[in-house]
Amino acid sequence: MENGVSEGRSASLEVRERVRQRGDDAHLCAGARRIMSQTPSDDKYIIGSLDTGLQMLELMLNYDTVTITEIAKGLGVGRSTAHRALKTLENRGFVALSSAGRGYVAGPKLVEIGSPRCLDPQSRIRNRPILNRVLDETGESVHSSLLLGAQLLVVDGRKSRHEVDIGRRVGMVAPAHAMAGGKMLLSLLSDDQIMALFPNEELLRLGPRTLSTRSALMEDLRDIRKRGYSVAVQESERGVNSVGVLLSGDSWRDRMAIVISVPVERGSWEELMSLREQLQAIVDEENRRLEAAPA
């Protein structure tokens, strides 16, 4: 399954670069100032250190990575104060040190409780044209999904017109490690975040080819990061093959996976790669449109 691995720069790396550019110091500090402006500071009952920690969590909900310097500058606190607050949040699992060693990312506790913005009705309405276009151009079932901790939630979808079809799975919640969409979204997390979400080596098996160990999952996620798309061949269930790509967003709470799923009769590797190319072209166009849209 190495076909297509070297096809240009991977979508996930492109997204990371775009987020890094968007999340520069000035942008993050402006976000911090907006948070501070919404916080009353003259109440004698406010605990300063707790307030600082809560503002940090708000930043972590909106940015992929933040550094001690960015937090200190943005929130108007000393570096030592920012460092102690981050260490406290890290100890409780709300933030984690970036695997790159620079800055902090959302920890497993925050990932679990941070409601994805793409769950709101307006986001579903905005994404419907993508699903409609994928269905029109490929003729296959397509779904959008998002990550909720170690689970994948199917948000919306369109059913193919074929007599033999997988059906519409809207509202389904399933283990992310067994789904193409789940693996696509998990690939955006660091190894430390994956270890925290999946503390046990053994993973639940759903289909005949489900990745049943954390080690196998992490190896697959490394491949997905390189090539920019995910594949699940009878991993979610017997008789179903899927391919997924990433619909980008400003931060981890905005991103969704767009997945085409087909019965194995129409899901050979060559057919999956053809569907992947069509899907990627549609989603890339939508990602460019989102980037060009005013903030």
PDB file of N, CA and C in Angstrom, residues 109-148:
ATOM      1  N   LYS A 109      -7.137  15.470  28.331  1.00  0.00           N
ATOM      2  CA  LYS A 109      -8.329  15.933  29.059  1.00  0.00           C
ATOM      3  C   LYS A 109      -9.033  17.045  28.286  1.00  0.00           C
ATOM      4  N   LEU A 110      -8.249  17.968  27.724  1.00  0.00           N
ATOM      5  CA  LEU A 110      -8.839  19.086  26.984  1.00  0.00           C
ATOM      6  C   LEU A 110      -9.430  18.612  25.667  1.00  0.00           C
ATOM      7  N   VAL A 111      -8.769  17.645  25.020  1.00  0.00           N
ATOM      8  CA  VAL A 111      -9.301  17.088  23.772  1.00  0.00           C
ATOM      9  C   VAL A 111     -10.657  16.436  24.020  1.00  0.00           C
ATOM     10  N   GLU A 112     -10.797  15.784  25.167  1.00  0.00           N
ATOM     11  CA  GLU A 112     -12.049  15.094  25.479  1.00  0.00           C
ATOM     12  C   GLU A 112     -13.193  16.063  25.738  1.00  0.00           C
ATOM     13  N   ILE A 113     -12.910  17.181  26.411  1.00  0.00           N
ATOM     14  CA  ILE A 113     -13.995  18.080  26.809  1.00  0.00           C
ATOM     15  C   ILE A 113     -14.158  19.276  25.881  1.00  0.00           C
ATOM     16  N   GLY A 114     -13.185  19.520  25.009  1.00  0.00           N
ATOM     17  CA  GLY A 114     -13.272  20.665  24.112  1.00  0.00           C
ATOM     18  C   GLY A 114     -14.206  20.374  22.956  1.00  0.00           C
ATOM     19  N   SER A 115     -15.410  20.909  22.998  1.00  0.00           N
ATOM     20  CA  SER A 115     -16.411  20.641  21.964  1.00  0.00           C
ATOM     21  C   SER A 115     -15.950  21.175  20.614  1.00  0.00           C
ATOM     22  N   PRO A 116     -15.883  20.338  19.585  1.00  0.00           N
ATOM     23  CA  PRO A 116     -15.479  20.814  18.264  1.00  0.00           C
ATOM     24  C   PRO A 116     -16.453  21.855  17.726  1.00  0.00           C
ATOM     25  N   ARG A 117     -15.904  22.934  17.168  1.00  0.00           N
ATOM     26  CA  ARG A 117     -16.762  23.981  16.621  1.00  0.00           C
ATOM     27  C   ARG A 117     -17.550  23.487  15.417  1.00  0.00           C
ATOM     28  N   CYS A 118     -17.015  22.472  14.709  1.00  0.00           N
ATOM     29  CA  CYS A 118     -17.684  22.008  13.500  1.00  0.00           C
ATOM     30  C   CYS A 118     -18.936  21.193  13.803  1.00  0.00           C
ATOM     31  N   LEU A 119     -19.307  21.072  15.085  1.00  0.00           N
ATOM     32  CA  LEU A 119     -20.569  20.414  15.422  1.00  0.00           C
ATOM     33  C   LEU A 119     -21.767  21.341  15.290  1.00  0.00           C
ATOM     34  N   ASP A 120     -21.514  22.652  15.209  1.00  0.00           N
ATOM     35  CA  ASP A 120     -22.651  23.560  15.196  1.00  0.00           C
ATOM     36  C   ASP A 120     -23.378  23.486  13.856  1.00  0.00           C
ATOM     37  N   PRO A 121     -24.690  23.786  13.829  1.00  0.00           N
ATOM     38  CA  PRO A 121     -25.496  23.638  12.605  1.00  0.00           C
ATOM     39  C   PRO A 121     -24.952  24.422  11.423  1.00  0.00           C
ATOM     40  N   GLN A 122     -24.416  25.615  11.655  1.00  0.00           N
ATOM     41  CA  GLN A 122     -23.911  26.424  10.552  1.00  0.00           C
ATOM     42  C   GLN A 122     -22.733  25.745   9.858  1.00  0.00           C
ATOM     43  N   SER A 123     -21.883  25.078  10.627  1.00  0.00           N
ATOM     44  CA  SER A 123     -20.758  24.357  10.027  1.00  0.00           C
ATOM     45  C   SER A 123     -21.254  23.216   9.156  1.00  0.00           C
ATOM     46  N   ARG A 124     -22.280  22.516   9.610  1.00  0.00           N
ATOM     47  CA  ARG A 124     -22.839  21.432   8.806  1.00  0.00           C
ATOM     48  C   ARG A 124     -23.401  21.964   7.502  1.00  0.00           C
ATOM     49  N   ILE A 125     -24.063  23.110   7.559  1.00  0.00           N
ATOM     50  CA  ILE A 125     -24.617  23.713   6.344  1.00  0.00           C
ATOM     51  C   ILE A 125     -23.497  24.095   5.381  1.00  0.00           C
ATOM     52  N   ARG A 126     -22.408  24.664   5.907  1.00  0.00           N
ATOM     53  CA  ARG A 126     -21.287  25.067   5.057  1.00  0.00           C
ATOM     54  C   ARG A 126     -20.634  23.872   4.382  1.00  0.00           C
ATOM     55  N   ASN A 127     -20.622  22.717   5.048  1.00  0.00           N
ATOM     56  CA  ASN A 127     -19.930  21.550   4.501  1.00  0.00           C
ATOM     57  C   ASN A 127     -20.791  20.711   3.565  1.00  0.00           C
ATOM     58  N   ARG A 128     -22.075  20.972   3.511  1.00  0.00           N
ATOM     59  CA  ARG A 128     -22.947  20.168   2.661  1.00  0.00           C
ATOM     60  C   ARG A 128     -22.581  20.218   1.180  1.00  0.00           C
ATOM     61  N   PRO A 129     -22.208  21.388   0.630  1.00  0.00           N
ATOM     62  CA  PRO A 129     -21.824  21.403  -0.787  1.00  0.00           C
ATOM     63  C   PRO A 129     -20.660  20.472  -1.108  1.00  0.00           C
ATOM     64  N   ILE A 130     -19.739  20.297  -0.155  1.00  0.00           N
ATOM     65  CA  ILE A 130     -18.613  19.383  -0.383  1.00  0.00           C
ATOM     66  C   ILE A 130     -19.124  17.955  -0.523  1.00  0.00           C
ATOM     67  N   LEU A 131     -19.981  17.545   0.415  1.00  0.00           N
ATOM     68  CA  LEU A 131     -20.519  16.184   0.373  1.00  0.00           C
ATOM     69  C   LEU A 131     -21.330  15.965  -0.895  1.00  0.00           C
ATOM     70  N   ASN A 132     -22.131  16.953  -1.267  1.00  0.00           N
ATOM     71  CA  ASN A 132     -22.939  16.825  -2.485  1.00  0.00           C
ATOM     72  C   ASN A 132     -22.054  16.686  -3.715  1.00  0.00           C
ATOM     73  N   ARG A 133     -20.992  17.470  -3.761  1.00  0.00           N
ATOM     74  CA  ARG A 133     -20.102  17.417  -4.923  1.00  0.00           C
ATOM     75  C   ARG A 133     -19.362  16.085  -4.994  1.00  0.00           C
ATOM     76  N   VAL A 134     -18.891  15.597  -3.843  1.00  0.00           N
ATOM     77  CA  VAL A 134     -18.203  14.298  -3.836  1.00  0.00           C
ATOM     78  C   VAL A 134     -19.142  13.204  -4.332  1.00  0.00           C
ATOM     79  N   LEU A 135     -20.385  13.216  -3.864  1.00  0.00           N
ATOM     80  CA  LEU A 135     -21.358  12.226  -4.322  1.00  0.00           C
ATOM     81  C   LEU A 135     -21.593  12.352  -5.815  1.00  0.00           C
ATOM     82  N   ASP A 136     -21.766  13.576  -6.306  1.00  0.00           N
ATOM     83  CA  ASP A 136     -22.042  13.785  -7.728  1.00  0.00           C
ATOM     84  C   ASP A 136     -20.887  13.318  -8.607  1.00  0.00           C
ATOM     85  N   GLU A 137     -19.649  13.568  -8.173  1.00  0.00           N
ATOM     86  CA  GLU A 137     -18.493  13.281  -9.023  1.00  0.00           C
ATOM     87  C   GLU A 137     -17.970  11.854  -8.889  1.00  0.00           C
ATOM     88  N   THR A 138     -18.205  11.222  -7.744  1.00  0.00           N
ATOM     89  CA  THR A 138     -17.699   9.854  -7.557  1.00  0.00           C
ATOM     90  C   THR A 138     -18.807   8.814  -7.576  1.00  0.00           C
ATOM     91  N   GLY A 139     -20.021   9.229  -7.229  1.00  0.00           N
ATOM     92  CA  GLY A 139     -21.137   8.284  -7.163  1.00  0.00           C
ATOM     93  C   GLY A 139     -21.124   7.397  -5.936  1.00  0.00           C
ATOM     94  N   GLU A 140     -20.198   7.658  -4.993  1.00  0.00           N
ATOM     95  CA  GLU A 140     -20.070   6.800  -3.819  1.00  0.00           C
ATOM     96  C   GLU A 140     -20.490   7.522  -2.538  1.00  0.00           C
ATOM     97  N   SER A 141     -20.769   6.734  -1.507  1.00  0.00           N
ATOM     98  CA  SER A 141     -21.158   7.292  -0.217  1.00  0.00           C
ATOM     99  C   SER A 141     -20.011   8.093   0.389  1.00  0.00           C
ATOM    100  N   VAL A 142     -20.355   9.231   0.983  1.00  0.00           N
ATOM    101  CA  VAL A 142     -19.344  10.100   1.576  1.00  0.00           C
ATOM    102  C   VAL A 142     -19.873  10.634   2.900  1.00  0.00           C
ATOM    103  N   HIS A 143     -18.979  10.735   3.880  1.00  0.00           N
ATOM    104  CA  HIS A 143     -19.357  11.225   5.202  1.00  0.00           C
ATOM    105  C   HIS A 143     -18.307  12.206   5.724  1.00  0.00           C
ATOM    106  N   SER A 144     -18.754  13.124   6.560  1.00  0.00           N
ATOM    107  CA  SER A 144     -17.841  13.990   7.310  1.00  0.00           C
ATOM    108  C   SER A 144     -17.837  13.516   8.754  1.00  0.00           C
ATOM    109  N   SER A 145     -16.682  13.584   9.390  1.00  0.00           N
ATOM    110  CA  SER A 145     -16.572  13.081  10.762  1.00  0.00           C
ATOM    111  C   SER A 145     -15.551  13.893  11.532  1.00  0.00           C
ATOM    112  N   LEU A 146     -15.652  13.819  12.847  1.00  0.00           N
ATOM    113  CA  LEU A 146     -14.738  14.559  13.711  1.00  0.00           C
ATOM    114  C   LEU A 146     -14.342  13.697  14.901  1.00  0.00           C
ATOM    115  N   LEU A 147     -13.268  14.125  15.550  1.00  0.00           N
ATOM    116  CA  LEU A 147     -12.690  13.365  16.653  1.00  0.00           C
ATOM    117  C   LEU A 147     -13.237  13.854  17.983  1.00  0.00           C
ATOM    118  N   LEU A 148     -13.695  12.913  18.796  1.00  0.00           N
ATOM    119  CA  LEU A 148     -14.107  13.198  20.169  1.00  0.00           C
ATOM    120  C   LEU A 148     -13.286  12.291  21.082  1.00  0.00           C
TER     121      LEU A 148
END
